[in-house]
CSV table of C-alpha atoms in Angstrom, one decimal:
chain,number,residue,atom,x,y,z
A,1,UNK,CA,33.2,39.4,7.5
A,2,UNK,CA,30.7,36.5,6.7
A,3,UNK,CA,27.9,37.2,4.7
A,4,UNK,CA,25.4,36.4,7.1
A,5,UNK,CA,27.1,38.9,9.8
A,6,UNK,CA,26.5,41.9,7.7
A,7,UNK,CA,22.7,41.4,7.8
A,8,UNK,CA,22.7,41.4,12.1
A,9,UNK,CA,21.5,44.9,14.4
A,10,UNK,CA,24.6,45.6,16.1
A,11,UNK,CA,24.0,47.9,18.9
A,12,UNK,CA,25.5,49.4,22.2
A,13,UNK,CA,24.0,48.2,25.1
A,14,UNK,CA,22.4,49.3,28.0
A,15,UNK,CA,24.9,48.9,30.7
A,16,UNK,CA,22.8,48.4,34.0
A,17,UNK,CA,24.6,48.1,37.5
A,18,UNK,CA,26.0,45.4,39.0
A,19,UNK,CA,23.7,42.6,40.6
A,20,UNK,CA,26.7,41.0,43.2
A,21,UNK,CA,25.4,38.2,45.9
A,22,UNK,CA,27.2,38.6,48.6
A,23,UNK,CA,26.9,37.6,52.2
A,24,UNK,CA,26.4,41.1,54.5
A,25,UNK,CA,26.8,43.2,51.4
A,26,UNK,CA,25.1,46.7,51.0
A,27,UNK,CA,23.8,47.6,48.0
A,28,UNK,CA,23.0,51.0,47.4
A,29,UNK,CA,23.7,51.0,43.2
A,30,UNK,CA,20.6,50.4,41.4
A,31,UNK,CA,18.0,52.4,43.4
A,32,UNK,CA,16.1,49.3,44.3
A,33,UNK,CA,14.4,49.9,47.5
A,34,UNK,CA,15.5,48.4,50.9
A,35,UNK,CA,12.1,47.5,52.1
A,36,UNK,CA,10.0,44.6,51.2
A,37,UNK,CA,6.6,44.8,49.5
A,38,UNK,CA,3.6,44.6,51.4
A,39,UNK,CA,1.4,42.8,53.7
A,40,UNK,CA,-1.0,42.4,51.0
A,41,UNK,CA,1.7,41.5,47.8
A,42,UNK,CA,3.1,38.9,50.3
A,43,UNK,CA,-0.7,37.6,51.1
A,44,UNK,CA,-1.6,37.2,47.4
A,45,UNK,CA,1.8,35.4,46.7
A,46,UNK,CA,0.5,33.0,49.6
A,47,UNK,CA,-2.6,32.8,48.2
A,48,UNK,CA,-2.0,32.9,44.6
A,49,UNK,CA,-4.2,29.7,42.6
A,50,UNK,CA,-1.2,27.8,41.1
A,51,UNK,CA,-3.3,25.9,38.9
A,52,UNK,CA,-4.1,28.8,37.0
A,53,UNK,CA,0.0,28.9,35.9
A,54,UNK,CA,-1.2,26.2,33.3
A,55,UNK,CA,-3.4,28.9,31.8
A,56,UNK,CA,-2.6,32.4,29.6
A,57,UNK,CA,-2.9,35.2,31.3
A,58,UNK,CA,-5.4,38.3,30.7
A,59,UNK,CA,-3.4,39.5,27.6
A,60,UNK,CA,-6.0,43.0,28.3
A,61,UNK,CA,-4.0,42.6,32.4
A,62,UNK,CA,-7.6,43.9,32.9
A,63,UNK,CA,-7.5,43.5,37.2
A,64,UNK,CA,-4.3,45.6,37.1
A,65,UNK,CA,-5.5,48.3,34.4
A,66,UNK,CA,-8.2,48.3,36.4
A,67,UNK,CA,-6.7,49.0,40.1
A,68,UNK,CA,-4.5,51.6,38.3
A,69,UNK,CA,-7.0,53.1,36.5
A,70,UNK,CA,-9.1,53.5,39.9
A,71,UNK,CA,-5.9,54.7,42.2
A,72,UNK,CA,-5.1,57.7,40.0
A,73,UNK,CA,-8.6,58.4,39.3
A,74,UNK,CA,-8.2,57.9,35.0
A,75,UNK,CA,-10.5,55.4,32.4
A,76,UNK,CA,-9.3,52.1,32.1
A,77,UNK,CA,-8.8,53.2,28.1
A,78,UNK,CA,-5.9,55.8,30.0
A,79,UNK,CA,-3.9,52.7,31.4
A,80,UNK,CA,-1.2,50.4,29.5
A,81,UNK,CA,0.8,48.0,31.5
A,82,UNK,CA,3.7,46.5,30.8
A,83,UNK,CA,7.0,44.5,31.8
A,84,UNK,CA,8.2,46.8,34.0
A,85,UNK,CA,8.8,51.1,32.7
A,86,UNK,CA,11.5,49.7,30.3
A,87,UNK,CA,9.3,47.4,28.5
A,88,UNK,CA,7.1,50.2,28.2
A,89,UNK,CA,9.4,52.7,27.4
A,90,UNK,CA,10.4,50.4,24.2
A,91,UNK,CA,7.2,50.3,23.4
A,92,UNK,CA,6.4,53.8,23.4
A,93,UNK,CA,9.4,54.7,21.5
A,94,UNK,CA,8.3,51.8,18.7
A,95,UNK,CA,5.1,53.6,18.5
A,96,UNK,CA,5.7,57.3,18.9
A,97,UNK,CA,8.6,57.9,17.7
A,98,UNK,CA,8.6,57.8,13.8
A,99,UNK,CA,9.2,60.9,11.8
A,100,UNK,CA,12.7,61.8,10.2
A,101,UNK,CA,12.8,64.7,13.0
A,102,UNK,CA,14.8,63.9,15.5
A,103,UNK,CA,13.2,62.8,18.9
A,104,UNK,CA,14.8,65.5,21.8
A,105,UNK,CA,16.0,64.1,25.6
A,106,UNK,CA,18.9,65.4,27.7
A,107,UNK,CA,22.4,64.9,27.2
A,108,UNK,CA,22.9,63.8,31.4
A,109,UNK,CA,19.6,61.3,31.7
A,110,UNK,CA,18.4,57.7,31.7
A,111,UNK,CA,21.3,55.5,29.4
A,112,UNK,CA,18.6,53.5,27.9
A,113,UNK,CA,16.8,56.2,26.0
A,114,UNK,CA,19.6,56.6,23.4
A,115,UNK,CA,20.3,52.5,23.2
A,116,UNK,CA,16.1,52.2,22.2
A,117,UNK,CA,17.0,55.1,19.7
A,118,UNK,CA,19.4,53.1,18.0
A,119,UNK,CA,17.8,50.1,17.8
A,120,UNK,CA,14.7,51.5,16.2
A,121,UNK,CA,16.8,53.8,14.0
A,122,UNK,CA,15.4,56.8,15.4
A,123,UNK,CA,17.3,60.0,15.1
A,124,UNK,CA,17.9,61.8,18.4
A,125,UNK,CA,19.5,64.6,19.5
A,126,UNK,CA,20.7,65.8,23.6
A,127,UNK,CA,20.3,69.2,24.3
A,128,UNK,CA,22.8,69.5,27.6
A,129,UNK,CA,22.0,70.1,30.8
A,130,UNK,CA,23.1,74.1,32.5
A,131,UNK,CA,25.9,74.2,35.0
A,132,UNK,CA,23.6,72.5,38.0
A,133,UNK,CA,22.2,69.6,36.1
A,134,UNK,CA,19.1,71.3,35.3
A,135,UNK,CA,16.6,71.1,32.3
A,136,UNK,CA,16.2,73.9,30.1
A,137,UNK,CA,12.8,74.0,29.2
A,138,UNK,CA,13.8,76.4,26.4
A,139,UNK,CA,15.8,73.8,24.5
A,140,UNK,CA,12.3,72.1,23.9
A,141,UNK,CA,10.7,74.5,22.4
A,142,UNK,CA,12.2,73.7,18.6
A,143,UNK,CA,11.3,71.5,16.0
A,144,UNK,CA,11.6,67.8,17.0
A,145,UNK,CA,10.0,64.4,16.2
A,146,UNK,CA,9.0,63.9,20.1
A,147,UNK,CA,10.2,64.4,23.9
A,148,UNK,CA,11.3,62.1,26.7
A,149,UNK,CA,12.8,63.1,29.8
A,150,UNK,CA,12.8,61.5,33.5
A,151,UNK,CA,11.7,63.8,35.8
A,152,UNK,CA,12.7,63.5,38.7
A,153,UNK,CA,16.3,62.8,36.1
A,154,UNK,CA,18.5,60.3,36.4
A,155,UNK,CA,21.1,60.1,37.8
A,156,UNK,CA,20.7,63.6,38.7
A,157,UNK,CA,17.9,63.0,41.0
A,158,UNK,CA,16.6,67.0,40.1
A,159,UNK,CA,13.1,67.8,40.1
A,160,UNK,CA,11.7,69.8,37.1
A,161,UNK,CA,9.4,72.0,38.4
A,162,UNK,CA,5.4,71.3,36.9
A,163,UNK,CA,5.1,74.6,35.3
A,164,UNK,CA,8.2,73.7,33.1
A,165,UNK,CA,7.0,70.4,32.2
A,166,UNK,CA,3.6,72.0,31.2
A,167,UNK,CA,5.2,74.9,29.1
A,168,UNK,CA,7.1,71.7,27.5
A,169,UNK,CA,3.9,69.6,26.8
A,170,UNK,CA,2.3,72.9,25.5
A,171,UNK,CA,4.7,74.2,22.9
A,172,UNK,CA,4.8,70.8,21.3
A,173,UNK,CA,1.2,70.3,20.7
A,174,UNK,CA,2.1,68.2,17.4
A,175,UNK,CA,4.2,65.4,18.8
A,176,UNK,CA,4.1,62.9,21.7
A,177,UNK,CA,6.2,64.0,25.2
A,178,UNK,CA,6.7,61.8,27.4
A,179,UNK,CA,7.2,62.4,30.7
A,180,UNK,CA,9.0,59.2,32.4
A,181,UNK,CA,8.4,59.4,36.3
A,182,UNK,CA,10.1,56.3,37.9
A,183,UNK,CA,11.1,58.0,41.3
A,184,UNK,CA,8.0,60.6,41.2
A,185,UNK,CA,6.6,59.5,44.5
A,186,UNK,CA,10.3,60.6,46.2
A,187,UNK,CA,9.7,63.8,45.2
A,188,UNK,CA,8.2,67.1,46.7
A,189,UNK,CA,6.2,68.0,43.6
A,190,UNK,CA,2.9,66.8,41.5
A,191,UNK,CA,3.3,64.3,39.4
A,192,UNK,CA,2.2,65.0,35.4
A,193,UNK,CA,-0.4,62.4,35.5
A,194,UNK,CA,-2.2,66.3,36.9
A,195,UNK,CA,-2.2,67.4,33.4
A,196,UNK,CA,-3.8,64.7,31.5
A,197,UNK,CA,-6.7,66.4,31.3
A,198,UNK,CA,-5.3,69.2,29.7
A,199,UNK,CA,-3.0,67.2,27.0
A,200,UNK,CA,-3.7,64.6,24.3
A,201,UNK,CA,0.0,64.2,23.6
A,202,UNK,CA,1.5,63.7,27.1
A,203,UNK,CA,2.5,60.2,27.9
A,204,UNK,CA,3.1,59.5,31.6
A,205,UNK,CA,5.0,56.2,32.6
A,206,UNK,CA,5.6,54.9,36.3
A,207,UNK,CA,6.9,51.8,37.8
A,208,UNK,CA,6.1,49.5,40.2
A,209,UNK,CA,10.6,49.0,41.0
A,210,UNK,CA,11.2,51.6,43.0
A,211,UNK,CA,8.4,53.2,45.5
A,212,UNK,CA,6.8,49.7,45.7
A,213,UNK,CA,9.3,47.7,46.2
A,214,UNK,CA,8.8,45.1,43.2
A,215,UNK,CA,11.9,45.6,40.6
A,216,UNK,CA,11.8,41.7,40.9
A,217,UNK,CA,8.5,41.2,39.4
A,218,UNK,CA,8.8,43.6,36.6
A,219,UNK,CA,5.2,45.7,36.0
A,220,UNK,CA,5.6,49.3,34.8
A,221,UNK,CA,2.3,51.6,33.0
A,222,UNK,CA,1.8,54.4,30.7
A,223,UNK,CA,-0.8,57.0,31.4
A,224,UNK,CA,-2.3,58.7,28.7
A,225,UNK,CA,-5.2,59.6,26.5
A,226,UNK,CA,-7.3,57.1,25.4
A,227,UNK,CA,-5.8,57.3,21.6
A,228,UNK,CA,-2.5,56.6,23.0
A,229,UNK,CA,-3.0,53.9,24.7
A,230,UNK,CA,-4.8,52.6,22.1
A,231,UNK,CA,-2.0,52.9,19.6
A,232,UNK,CA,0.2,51.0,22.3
A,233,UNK,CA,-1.9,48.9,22.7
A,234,UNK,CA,-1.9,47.9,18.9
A,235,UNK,CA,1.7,47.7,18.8
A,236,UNK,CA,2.1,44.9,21.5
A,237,UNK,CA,-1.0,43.1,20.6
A,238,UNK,CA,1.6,43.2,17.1
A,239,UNK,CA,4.6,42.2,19.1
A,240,UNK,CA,3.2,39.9,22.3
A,241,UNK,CA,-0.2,39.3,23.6
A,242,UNK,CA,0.6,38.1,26.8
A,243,UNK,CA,3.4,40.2,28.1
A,244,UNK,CA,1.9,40.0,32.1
A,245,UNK,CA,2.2,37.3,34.0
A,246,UNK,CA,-0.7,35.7,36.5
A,247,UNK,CA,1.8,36.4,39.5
A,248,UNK,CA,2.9,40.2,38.2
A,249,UNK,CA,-0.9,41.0,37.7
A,250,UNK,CA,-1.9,39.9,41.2
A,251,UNK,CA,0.6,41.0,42.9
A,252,UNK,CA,0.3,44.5,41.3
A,253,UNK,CA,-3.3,44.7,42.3
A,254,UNK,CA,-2.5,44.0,45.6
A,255,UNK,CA,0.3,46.5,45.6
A,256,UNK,CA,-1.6,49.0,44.1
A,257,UNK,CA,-4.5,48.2,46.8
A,258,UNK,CA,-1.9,48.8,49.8
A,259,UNK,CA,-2.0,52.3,49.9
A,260,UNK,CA,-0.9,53.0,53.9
A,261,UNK,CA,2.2,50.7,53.2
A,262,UNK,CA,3.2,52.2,50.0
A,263,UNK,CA,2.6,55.5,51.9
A,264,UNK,CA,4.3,54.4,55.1
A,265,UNK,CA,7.1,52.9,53.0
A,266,UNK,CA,7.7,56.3,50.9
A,267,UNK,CA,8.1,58.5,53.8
A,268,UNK,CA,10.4,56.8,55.7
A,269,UNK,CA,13.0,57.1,52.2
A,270,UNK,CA,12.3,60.7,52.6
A,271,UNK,CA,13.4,60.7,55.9
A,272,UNK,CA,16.4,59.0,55.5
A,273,UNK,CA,17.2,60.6,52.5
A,274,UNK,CA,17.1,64.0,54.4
A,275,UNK,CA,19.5,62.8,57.4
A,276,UNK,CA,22.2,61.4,54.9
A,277,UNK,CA,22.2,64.1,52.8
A,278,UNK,CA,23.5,66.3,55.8
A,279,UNK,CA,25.5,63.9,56.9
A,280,UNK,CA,27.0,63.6,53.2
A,281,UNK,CA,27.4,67.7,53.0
A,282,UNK,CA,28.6,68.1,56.3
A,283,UNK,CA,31.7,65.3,55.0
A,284,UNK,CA,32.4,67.7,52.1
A,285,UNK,CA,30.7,66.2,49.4
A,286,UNK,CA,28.6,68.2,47.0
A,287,UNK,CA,24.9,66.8,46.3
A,288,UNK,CA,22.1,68.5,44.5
A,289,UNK,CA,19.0,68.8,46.1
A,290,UNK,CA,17.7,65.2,45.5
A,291,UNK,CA,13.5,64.3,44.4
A,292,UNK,CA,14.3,60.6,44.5
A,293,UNK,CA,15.4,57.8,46.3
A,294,UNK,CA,19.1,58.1,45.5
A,295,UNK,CA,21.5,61.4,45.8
A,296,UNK,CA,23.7,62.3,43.7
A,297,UNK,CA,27.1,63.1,45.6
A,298,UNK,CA,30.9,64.8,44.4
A,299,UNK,CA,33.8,65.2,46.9
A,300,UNK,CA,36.3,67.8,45.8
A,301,UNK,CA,39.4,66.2,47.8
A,302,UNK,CA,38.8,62.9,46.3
A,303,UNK,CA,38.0,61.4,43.0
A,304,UNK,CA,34.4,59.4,42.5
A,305,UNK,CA,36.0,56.2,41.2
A,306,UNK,CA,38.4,56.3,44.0
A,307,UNK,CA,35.7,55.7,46.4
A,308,UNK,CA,33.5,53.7,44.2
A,309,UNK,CA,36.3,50.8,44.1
A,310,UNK,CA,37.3,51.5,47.9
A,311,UNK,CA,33.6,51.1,49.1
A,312,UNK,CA,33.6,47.7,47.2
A,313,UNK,CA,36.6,46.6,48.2
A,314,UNK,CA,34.1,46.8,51.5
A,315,UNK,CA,31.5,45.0,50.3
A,316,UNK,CA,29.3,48.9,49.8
A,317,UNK,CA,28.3,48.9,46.1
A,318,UNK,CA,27.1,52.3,44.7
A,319,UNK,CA,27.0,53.2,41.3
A,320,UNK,CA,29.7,55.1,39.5
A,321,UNK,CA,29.4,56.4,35.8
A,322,UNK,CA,32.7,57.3,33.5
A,323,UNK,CA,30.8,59.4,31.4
A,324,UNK,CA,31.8,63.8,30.6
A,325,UNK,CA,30.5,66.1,33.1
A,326,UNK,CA,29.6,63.3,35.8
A,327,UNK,CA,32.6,61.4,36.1
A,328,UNK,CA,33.3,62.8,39.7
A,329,UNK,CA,29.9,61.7,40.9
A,330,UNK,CA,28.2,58.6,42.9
A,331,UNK,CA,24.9,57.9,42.6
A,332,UNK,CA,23.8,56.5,46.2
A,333,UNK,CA,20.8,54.6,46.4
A,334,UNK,CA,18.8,55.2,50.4
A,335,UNK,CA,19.3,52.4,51.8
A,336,UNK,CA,17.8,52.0,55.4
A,337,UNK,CA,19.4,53.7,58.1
A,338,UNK,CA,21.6,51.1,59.2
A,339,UNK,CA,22.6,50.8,55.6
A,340,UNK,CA,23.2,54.5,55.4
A,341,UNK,CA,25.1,54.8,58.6
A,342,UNK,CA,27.8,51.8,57.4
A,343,UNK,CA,28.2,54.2,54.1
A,344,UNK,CA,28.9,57.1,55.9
A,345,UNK,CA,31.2,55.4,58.3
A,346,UNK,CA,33.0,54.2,55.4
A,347,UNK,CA,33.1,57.4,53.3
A,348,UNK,CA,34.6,59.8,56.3
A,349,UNK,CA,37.4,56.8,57.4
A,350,UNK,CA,38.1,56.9,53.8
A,351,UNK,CA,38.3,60.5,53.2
A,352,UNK,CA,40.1,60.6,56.7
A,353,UNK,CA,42.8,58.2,55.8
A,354,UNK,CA,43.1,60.3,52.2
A,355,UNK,CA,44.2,63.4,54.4
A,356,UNK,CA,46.7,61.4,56.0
C-alpha cells in the first residue's frame, strides 16, 4: 500500500437502482412516481427570472421554509430544507448522532442509513424485523445513542402504526428519533409531524421525490423543534451555505402551493396500488399490505431474481435486492395503469411458461 492510501475513508457504498434510458421502457425500480409535477411547478419553471442564476441563492431557502412551514401548520424555526431527504438525512446523522452508544434502526430498512453510519464512524446496531417484516417497538426501548427508522419501511412498504411510533419517541426522552417519512402521504395513517407538539426529540424528514413528483430536482426537510433545527442549521452553515438552488426553491414553493394536484396525484397511486395488488395476489404472489407507492411482492413457484432478469430482458425494470430474509422479493414501484397492466401481463406469461 502507498502511504498516502492508508490516510483515505474507504467505505461501502450506497447501492441505488439502476437509471437505464431506454426507448418504451417501464420503470417501476426506484419508486419515482409516474406522473409529472404540477401545473404550477411547470408555470414557475416557465416563468423562472434567469438572470437571477448569476446570483446566490437564499442560503436561509426562506420562500420554501416558509411555504412548508405554512402547509403543515409549524414556525418557520420548525423547518430545515435540504438537497433532497438524503442530504438531510446526512446531516441529521452528522449532528445527532454522537455519543459512543450505538444509534438503533432495523435490520430490513433503508440501505443508506448503515453507509452514513460508517462514514461518520457512528456505532450502530439492527434490531431485526418479526416474521412479517414488522417493527418491534420493544426493541427500542434499550439504551441507545438515537433512533431512525422509515415508516412507512423500505422496502417493506409496512406501516408502523402511530401509537408505536409515539411509545418509541416517549421511552427515549434523552436522545434524538427520527422518524424518516418519504412515502407517508401513500399511507392510510397520520403522519408524526402530529406529535411535534408533544416531543422536543422527534425529528421528522419528508421529501419532495416521491408524492410530488420532483426526485429530479432534489429538495427534502426536517421537521422538528426549534433547537433542532437550529443545531442543523449550524452544521450546514459549517459544511455549505448555499445548498438550494433558485430553481429547487421556486419550484418547491410552487409545489408545495399545488395542493388539489398533489392531492389528485396521491389518490390515483392509491388506487392503482389497490387494483395491482389483487391482481398480483390473485397470480400467487405474496405481498404485505403496502403504505406506499411500491409493493413488496414473493412468488413461491418462482424465484425473485428469476423474474427480475426476465422482466428486463423485456425492457420492465423493478428492483431486486440479494440481501438474507428478502432475497425472494421484488420491490414494484406503481406505475400508471397502463404501466401496471404490461407488468402483470408479463409476470403471469412468465409464471405460465415456468409451469410448462
Amino acid at each position: 500500500m502507498k502511504g498516502w492510501e492508508q490516510n483515505i475513508r474507504r467505505v461501502i457504498p450506497y447501492t441505488p437502482g439502476e437509471q437505464p434510458d431506454c426507448p418504451n421502457m417501464i420503470k417501476l425500480n426506484t419508486n419515482e412516481n409516474p406522473y409529472p409535477p404540477g401545473p404550477g411547478v411547470v408555470r414557475a419553471l416557465e416563468t423562472l427570472d434567469t438572470d437571477r442564476l448569476r446570483l446566490y441563492p437564499d442560503p436561509a431557502a426562506s420562500c420554501l421554509v416558509r411555504a412548508l412551514a405554512r402547509r403543515y401548520g409549524l414556525g418557520e424555526d420548525q423547518v430545515f430544507v435540504g438537497v433532497g431527504s438524503d442530504d438531510v438525512l446526512a446531516m441529521c446523522f452528522l449532528t445527532f448522532f454522537n455519543s459512543n452508544r450505538p444509534i438503533l434502526f432495523p435490520d430490513i430498512s433503508y440501505s443508506f442509513y448503515p453507509v452514513w453510519a460508517e462514514l461518520f464512524g457512528v456505532p450502530y446496531e439492527t434490531p431485526a424485523l418479526d416474521e412479517n417484516f414488522c417493527i418491534r417497538k420493544e426493541d427500542y426501548f434499550r439504551e441507545n445513542g438515537g433512533i431512525i427508522f422509515p415508516n412507512p419501511n423500505a422496502p417493506t412498504s409496512l406501516l408502523l402504526e402511530s401509537g408505536d411510533v409515539e411509545e418509541i419517541v416517549a421511552r427515549n426522552p434523552d436522545v434524538i428519533v427520527i422518524v424518516d417519512e418519504a412515502y407517508i402521504d401513500f399511507a392510510e395513517g397520520p403522519s408524526a409531524l402530529e406529535l411535534l407538539e408533544k416531543f422536543d426529540n422527534l425529528l421528522v424528514v419528508q421529501t419532495f421525490s416521491k408524492s410530488r413528483s420532483m426526485c429530479g430536482m432534489r429538495i427534502g426537510y426536517a421537521a422538528g423543534s426549534p433547537e433542532l433545527i437550529r443545531c442543523l442549521n449550524d452544521v450546514k452553515y459549517s459544511f455549505n451555505s448555499y445548498t438550494m438552488s433558485l430553481p429547487a426553491l421556486e419550484l418547491g414553493v410552487a409545489s408545495v402551493e399545488d395542493e388539489a394536484y398533489f392531492q389528485g396525484t396521491i389518490e390515483k397511486i392509491k388506487a392503482t396500488r389497490k387494483r395491482s395488488l389483487r391482481a398480483l395476489r390473485e397470480l400467487g404472489f405474496f405481498c404485505p399490505e403496502p403504505s406506499a407507492n411500491f409493493i413488496f411482492a414473493s412468488h413461491p413457484d418462482c424465484p425473485a431474481k428469476e423474474l427480475f432478469e426476465e422482466l428486463k430482458k423485456e425492457q420492465i425494470y423493478v428492483r431486486y435486492f440479494p440481501k438474507p430474509r428478502i432475497d425472494n422479493y421484488l420491490r414494484i414501484t406503481i406505475g400508471t395503469d397502463a404501466q401496471m397492466d404490461a407488468l402483470l401481463e408479463a409476470l403471469g406469461r412468465l409464471l405460465s411458461q415456468r409451469k410448462q
